[in-house]
């Protein structure tokens, strides 16, 4: 068995510990300098680009006009729908539901969306992937999902079109401000 010294001289141990602490402090200081340089030196000052553009242009479209327009577009393609309105704070939503023959529902919905674009000025909405068709016009967004094909389906396919609007930023229901208690 090797003979290890029971203790090393105090001066040598202290100098090793001091060197390690010095390296750690130097590394920490270098890291702090790099982080500060990255945070301030790499990014330029923010440029004021002015107010954000409006979410939609033109006056807000009334719900009755949009529902009537979409109902007629769907009816032109043989899809009869009924209106189911609902109100959510700050948003208005409408829902059109109906049924159509399962073999032609896909092509009828695609034709209705194309008719809304060409005859009524609706624009293509955000792409939500396969099976969803979206349109936008003014403050309204229309969304419908293509029913999944089922060759054995004997009954008519359910057609749902959701219409959502932004009321120009003003909520439909107003709340009164809560009084702030004051200390006397």
PDB file of C-alpha atoms in Angstrom:
ATOM      1  CA  UNK A   1       0.000   0.000   0.000  1.00  0.00           C
ATOM      2  CA  UNK A   2       1.275   3.416  -0.914  1.00  0.00           C
ATOM      3  CA  UNK A   3       2.177   5.844   1.738  1.00  0.00           C
ATOM      4  CA  UNK A   4       0.115   9.017   1.268  1.00  0.00           C
ATOM      5  CA  UNK A   5       0.919  12.055   3.260  1.00  0.00           C
ATOM      6  CA  UNK A   6      -1.682  12.641   5.928  1.00  0.00           C
ATOM      7  CA  UNK A   7      -1.833  16.370   5.174  1.00  0.00           C
ATOM      8  CA  UNK A   8      -0.574  18.571   2.445  1.00  0.00           C
ATOM      9  CA  UNK A   9       0.966  21.835   3.325  1.00  0.00           C
ATOM     10  CA  UNK A  10      -1.649  24.535   3.866  1.00  0.00           C
ATOM     11  CA  UNK A  11      -0.051  27.032   1.490  1.00  0.00           C
ATOM     12  CA  UNK A  12      -0.217  24.705  -1.501  1.00  0.00           C
ATOM     13  CA  UNK A  13      -3.887  23.777  -0.957  1.00  0.00           C
ATOM     14  CA  UNK A  14      -4.867  27.403  -0.515  1.00  0.00           C
ATOM     15  CA  UNK A  15      -3.158  28.437  -3.733  1.00  0.00           C
ATOM     16  CA  UNK A  16      -4.895  25.640  -5.701  1.00  0.00           C
ATOM     17  CA  UNK A  17      -8.305  26.631  -4.322  1.00  0.00           C
ATOM     18  CA  UNK A  18      -7.625  30.306  -5.040  1.00  0.00           C
ATOM     19  CA  UNK A  19      -6.630  29.557  -8.643  1.00  0.00           C
ATOM     20  CA  UNK A  20      -9.814  27.495  -9.156  1.00  0.00           C
ATOM     21  CA  UNK A  21     -11.968  30.255  -7.696  1.00  0.00           C
ATOM     22  CA  UNK A  22     -10.188  32.817  -9.841  1.00  0.00           C
ATOM     23  CA  UNK A  23     -10.843  30.767 -12.995  1.00  0.00           C
ATOM     24  CA  UNK A  24     -14.493  30.336 -12.033  1.00  0.00           C
ATOM     25  CA  UNK A  25     -14.887  34.066 -11.385  1.00  0.00           C
ATOM     26  CA  UNK A  26     -13.167  34.893 -14.669  1.00  0.00           C
ATOM     27  CA  UNK A  27     -15.403  32.445 -16.572  1.00  0.00           C
ATOM     28  CA  UNK A  28     -18.520  33.911 -14.904  1.00  0.00           C
ATOM     29  CA  UNK A  29     -17.413  37.427 -15.785  1.00  0.00           C
ATOM     30  CA  UNK A  30     -16.785  36.411 -19.407  1.00  0.00           C
ATOM     31  CA  UNK A  31     -20.224  34.756 -19.611  1.00  0.00           C
ATOM     32  CA  UNK A  32     -21.877  37.881 -18.179  1.00  0.00           C
ATOM     33  CA  UNK A  33     -20.077  40.075 -20.720  1.00  0.00           C
ATOM     34  CA  UNK A  34     -21.166  37.804 -23.597  1.00  0.00           C
ATOM     35  CA  UNK A  35     -24.787  37.762 -22.462  1.00  0.00           C
ATOM     36  CA  UNK A  36     -24.830  41.543 -22.068  1.00  0.00           C
ATOM     37  CA  UNK A  37     -23.231  42.028 -25.473  1.00  0.00           C
ATOM     38  CA  UNK A  38     -25.720  39.681 -27.086  1.00  0.00           C
ATOM     39  CA  UNK A  39     -28.663  41.393 -25.435  1.00  0.00           C
ATOM     40  CA  UNK A  40     -27.647  44.942 -26.256  1.00  0.00           C
ATOM     41  CA  UNK A  41     -25.173  44.770 -29.100  1.00  0.00           C
ATOM     42  CA  UNK A  42     -26.910  42.363 -31.467  1.00  0.00           C
ATOM     43  CA  UNK A  43     -30.325  43.947 -31.527  1.00  0.00           C
ATOM     44  CA  UNK A  44     -30.860  47.357 -32.983  1.00  0.00           C
ATOM     45  CA  UNK A  45     -33.277  49.854 -31.520  1.00  0.00           C
ATOM     46  CA  UNK A  46     -36.933  49.179 -32.175  1.00  0.00           C
ATOM     47  CA  UNK A  47     -38.397  51.114 -35.036  1.00  0.00           C
ATOM     48  CA  UNK A  48     -41.834  52.660 -34.567  1.00  0.00           C
ATOM     49  CA  UNK A  49     -43.891  51.542 -37.536  1.00  0.00           C
ATOM     50  CA  UNK A  50     -47.042  53.328 -36.410  1.00  0.00           C
ATOM     51  CA  UNK A  51     -50.365  51.806 -35.444  1.00  0.00           C
ATOM     52  CA  UNK A  52     -51.322  48.308 -36.504  1.00  0.00           C
ATOM     53  CA  UNK A  53     -53.505  48.058 -39.585  1.00  0.00           C
ATOM     54  CA  UNK A  54     -57.194  47.402 -38.956  1.00  0.00           C
ATOM     55  CA  UNK A  55     -58.285  43.798 -38.694  1.00  0.00           C
ATOM     56  CA  UNK A  56     -60.694  44.384 -41.552  1.00  0.00           C
ATOM     57  CA  UNK A  57     -61.363  47.176 -43.976  1.00  0.00           C
ATOM     58  CA  UNK A  58     -64.648  48.919 -44.545  1.00  0.00           C
ATOM     59  CA  UNK A  59     -67.651  49.098 -42.288  1.00  0.00           C
ATOM     60  CA  UNK A  60     -68.594  46.012 -40.253  1.00  0.00           C
ATOM     61  CA  UNK A  61     -71.032  43.774 -42.116  1.00  0.00           C
ATOM     62  CA  UNK A  62     -74.305  42.983 -40.303  1.00  0.00           C
ATOM     63  CA  UNK A  63     -74.934  39.376 -39.321  1.00  0.00           C
ATOM     64  CA  UNK A  64     -78.249  39.192 -41.184  1.00  0.00           C
ATOM     65  CA  UNK A  65     -76.619  40.177 -44.472  1.00  0.00           C
ATOM     66  CA  UNK A  66     -73.783  37.643 -44.119  1.00  0.00           C
ATOM     67  CA  UNK A  67     -76.132  34.828 -43.077  1.00  0.00           C
ATOM     68  CA  UNK A  68     -78.488  35.626 -45.959  1.00  0.00           C
ATOM     69  CA  UNK A  69     -75.600  35.669 -48.432  1.00  0.00           C
ATOM     70  CA  UNK A  70     -74.149  32.341 -47.261  1.00  0.00           C
ATOM     71  CA  UNK A  71     -77.575  30.717 -47.088  1.00  0.00           C
ATOM     72  CA  UNK A  72     -78.254  31.687 -50.705  1.00  0.00           C
ATOM     73  CA  UNK A  73     -74.790  30.508 -51.827  1.00  0.00           C
ATOM     74  CA  UNK A  74     -75.349  27.118 -50.209  1.00  0.00           C
ATOM     75  CA  UNK A  75     -78.924  26.902 -51.553  1.00  0.00           C
ATOM     76  CA  UNK A  76     -77.648  27.535 -55.081  1.00  0.00           C
ATOM     77  CA  UNK A  77     -75.608  24.345 -54.706  1.00  0.00           C
ATOM     78  CA  UNK A  78     -78.557  22.369 -53.318  1.00  0.00           C
ATOM     79  CA  UNK A  79     -77.659  22.612 -49.624  1.00  0.00           C
ATOM     80  CA  UNK A  80     -80.533  23.855 -47.456  1.00  0.00           C
ATOM     81  CA  UNK A  81     -79.406  25.182 -44.080  1.00  0.00           C
ATOM     82  CA  UNK A  82     -81.022  26.651 -40.968  1.00  0.00           C
ATOM     83  CA  UNK A  83     -79.619  29.497 -38.837  1.00  0.00           C
ATOM     84  CA  UNK A  84     -78.576  28.927 -35.233  1.00  0.00           C
ATOM     85  CA  UNK A  85     -77.333  32.240 -33.750  1.00  0.00           C
ATOM     86  CA  UNK A  86     -75.306  32.590 -30.572  1.00  0.00           C
ATOM     87  CA  UNK A  87     -73.581  35.500 -28.864  1.00  0.00           C
ATOM     88  CA  UNK A  88     -70.191  35.488 -27.159  1.00  0.00           C
ATOM     89  CA  UNK A  89     -68.721  38.578 -25.492  1.00  0.00           C
ATOM     90  CA  UNK A  90     -66.902  40.629 -28.134  1.00  0.00           C
ATOM     91  CA  UNK A  91     -67.708  38.221 -30.953  1.00  0.00           C
ATOM     92  CA  UNK A  92     -70.792  37.263 -32.804  1.00  0.00           C
ATOM     93  CA  UNK A  93     -71.140  33.801 -34.206  1.00  0.00           C
ATOM     94  CA  UNK A  94     -73.700  32.265 -36.475  1.00  0.00           C
ATOM     95  CA  UNK A  95     -74.084  28.640 -37.389  1.00  0.00           C
ATOM     96  CA  UNK A  96     -75.735  27.262 -40.489  1.00  0.00           C
ATOM     97  CA  UNK A  97     -76.611  23.567 -40.392  1.00  0.00           C
ATOM     98  CA  UNK A  98     -78.279  21.298 -42.888  1.00  0.00           C
ATOM     99  CA  UNK A  99     -78.070  17.968 -44.680  1.00  0.00           C
ATOM    100  CA  UNK A 100     -77.036  16.952 -48.179  1.00  0.00           C
ATOM    101  CA  UNK A 101     -76.645  13.738 -50.174  1.00  0.00           C
ATOM    102  CA  UNK A 102     -73.444  11.971 -49.051  1.00  0.00           C
ATOM    103  CA  UNK A 103     -72.159  11.318 -52.571  1.00  0.00           C
ATOM    104  CA  UNK A 104     -72.160  14.971 -53.657  1.00  0.00           C
ATOM    105  CA  UNK A 105     -71.725  16.933 -50.422  1.00  0.00           C
ATOM    106  CA  UNK A 106     -67.985  17.418 -50.966  1.00  0.00           C
ATOM    107  CA  UNK A 107     -68.341  18.855 -54.457  1.00  0.00           C
ATOM    108  CA  UNK A 108     -71.387  20.945 -53.440  1.00  0.00           C
ATOM    109  CA  UNK A 109     -69.485  22.593 -50.563  1.00  0.00           C
ATOM    110  CA  UNK A 110     -66.467  23.298 -52.774  1.00  0.00           C
ATOM    111  CA  UNK A 111     -68.749  24.806 -55.435  1.00  0.00           C
ATOM    112  CA  UNK A 112     -70.524  26.933 -52.802  1.00  0.00           C
ATOM    113  CA  UNK A 113     -67.197  28.294 -51.541  1.00  0.00           C
ATOM    114  CA  UNK A 114     -66.106  29.082 -55.094  1.00  0.00           C
ATOM    115  CA  UNK A 115     -69.463  30.792 -55.792  1.00  0.00           C
ATOM    116  CA  UNK A 116     -69.059  32.923 -52.639  1.00  0.00           C
ATOM    117  CA  UNK A 117     -65.628  34.013 -53.870  1.00  0.00           C
ATOM    118  CA  UNK A 118     -66.599  34.749 -57.455  1.00  0.00           C
ATOM    119  CA  UNK A 119     -70.092  36.218 -57.012  1.00  0.00           C
ATOM    120  CA  UNK A 120     -70.072  37.766 -53.537  1.00  0.00           C
ATOM    121  CA  UNK A 121     -66.508  38.990 -52.986  1.00  0.00           C
ATOM    122  CA  UNK A 122     -65.386  36.560 -50.297  1.00  0.00           C
ATOM    123  CA  UNK A 123     -61.641  35.907 -50.118  1.00  0.00           C
ATOM    124  CA  UNK A 124     -59.796  32.677 -49.372  1.00  0.00           C
ATOM    125  CA  UNK A 125     -59.249  32.391 -45.632  1.00  0.00           C
ATOM    126  CA  UNK A 126     -56.371  30.844 -43.723  1.00  0.00           C
ATOM    127  CA  UNK A 127     -55.410  27.326 -44.773  1.00  0.00           C
ATOM    128  CA  UNK A 128     -56.420  24.971 -41.989  1.00  0.00           C
ATOM    129  CA  UNK A 129     -55.416  21.797 -43.788  1.00  0.00           C
ATOM    130  CA  UNK A 130     -57.322  19.102 -45.604  1.00  0.00           C
ATOM    131  CA  UNK A 131     -60.997  18.904 -44.945  1.00  0.00           C
ATOM    132  CA  UNK A 132     -61.543  22.556 -43.986  1.00  0.00           C
ATOM    133  CA  UNK A 133     -62.634  25.420 -46.221  1.00  0.00           C
ATOM    134  CA  UNK A 134     -62.363  29.008 -44.980  1.00  0.00           C
ATOM    135  CA  UNK A 135     -63.448  32.359 -46.386  1.00  0.00           C
ATOM    136  CA  UNK A 136     -63.139  35.932 -45.146  1.00  0.00           C
ATOM    137  CA  UNK A 137     -65.062  39.070 -45.972  1.00  0.00           C
ATOM    138  CA  UNK A 138     -64.894  42.298 -44.015  1.00  0.00           C
ATOM    139  CA  UNK A 139     -65.136  41.451 -40.347  1.00  0.00           C
ATOM    140  CA  UNK A 140     -66.401  37.891 -40.977  1.00  0.00           C
ATOM    141  CA  UNK A 141     -64.735  34.492 -41.314  1.00  0.00           C
ATOM    142  CA  UNK A 142     -66.655  31.471 -42.620  1.00  0.00           C
ATOM    143  CA  UNK A 143     -65.466  27.943 -41.894  1.00  0.00           C
ATOM    144  CA  UNK A 144     -66.868  24.638 -43.052  1.00  0.00           C
ATOM    145  CA  UNK A 145     -65.463  21.134 -42.773  1.00  0.00           C
ATOM    146  CA  UNK A 146     -65.801  18.638 -45.566  1.00  0.00           C
ATOM    147  CA  UNK A 147     -67.555  15.529 -44.238  1.00  0.00           C
ATOM    148  CA  UNK A 148     -65.397  12.420 -44.249  1.00  0.00           C
ATOM    149  CA  UNK A 149     -66.484  10.078 -47.053  1.00  0.00           C
ATOM    150  CA  UNK A 150     -68.347   6.976 -45.910  1.00  0.00           C
ATOM    151  CA  UNK A 151     -69.345   4.739 -48.828  1.00  0.00           C
ATOM    152  CA  UNK A 152     -71.818   2.793 -46.673  1.00  0.00           C
ATOM    153  CA  UNK A 153     -73.637   5.882 -45.412  1.00  0.00           C
ATOM    154  CA  UNK A 154     -77.312   5.694 -46.326  1.00  0.00           C
ATOM    155  CA  UNK A 155     -78.502   8.944 -44.703  1.00  0.00           C
ATOM    156  CA  UNK A 156     -77.685  12.474 -45.712  1.00  0.00           C
ATOM    157  CA  UNK A 157     -74.397  14.053 -44.578  1.00  0.00           C
ATOM    158  CA  UNK A 158     -74.439  16.802 -41.983  1.00  0.00           C
ATOM    159  CA  UNK A 159     -73.281  20.187 -43.286  1.00  0.00           C
ATOM    160  CA  UNK A 160     -72.138  22.822 -40.773  1.00  0.00           C
ATOM    161  CA  UNK A 161     -70.879  26.298 -41.652  1.00  0.00           C
ATOM    162  CA  UNK A 162     -69.636  28.477 -38.798  1.00  0.00           C
ATOM    163  CA  UNK A 163     -69.575  32.237 -39.281  1.00  0.00           C
ATOM    164  CA  UNK A 164     -67.562  34.335 -36.833  1.00  0.00           C
ATOM    165  CA  UNK A 165     -67.182  38.098 -36.789  1.00  0.00           C
ATOM    166  CA  UNK A 166     -65.296  40.755 -34.938  1.00  0.00           C
ATOM    167  CA  UNK A 167     -67.579  43.646 -34.083  1.00  0.00           C
ATOM    168  CA  UNK A 168     -64.994  46.283 -34.824  1.00  0.00           C
ATOM    169  CA  UNK A 169     -63.444  45.768 -31.387  1.00  0.00           C
ATOM    170  CA  UNK A 170     -66.533  46.780 -29.411  1.00  0.00           C
ATOM    171  CA  UNK A 171     -68.019  44.100 -27.161  1.00  0.00           C
ATOM    172  CA  UNK A 172     -71.677  43.237 -27.642  1.00  0.00           C
ATOM    173  CA  UNK A 173     -72.383  43.296 -23.920  1.00  0.00           C
ATOM    174  CA  UNK A 174     -71.140  46.158 -21.803  1.00  0.00           C
ATOM    175  CA  UNK A 175     -70.146  45.896 -18.189  1.00  0.00           C
ATOM    176  CA  UNK A 176     -70.276  48.738 -15.715  1.00  0.00           C
ATOM    177  CA  UNK A 177     -67.014  49.538 -13.974  1.00  0.00           C
ATOM    178  CA  UNK A 178     -66.654  48.275 -10.440  1.00  0.00           C
ATOM    179  CA  UNK A 179     -66.221  51.127  -7.932  1.00  0.00           C
ATOM    180  CA  UNK A 180     -62.817  51.179  -6.254  1.00  0.00           C
ATOM    181  CA  UNK A 181     -63.075  51.278  -2.465  1.00  0.00           C
ATOM    182  CA  UNK A 182     -61.430  54.296  -0.893  1.00  0.00           C
ATOM    183  CA  UNK A 183     -59.919  54.366   2.533  1.00  0.00           C
ATOM    184  CA  UNK A 184     -61.185  57.144   4.806  1.00  0.00           C
TER     185      UNK A 184
END
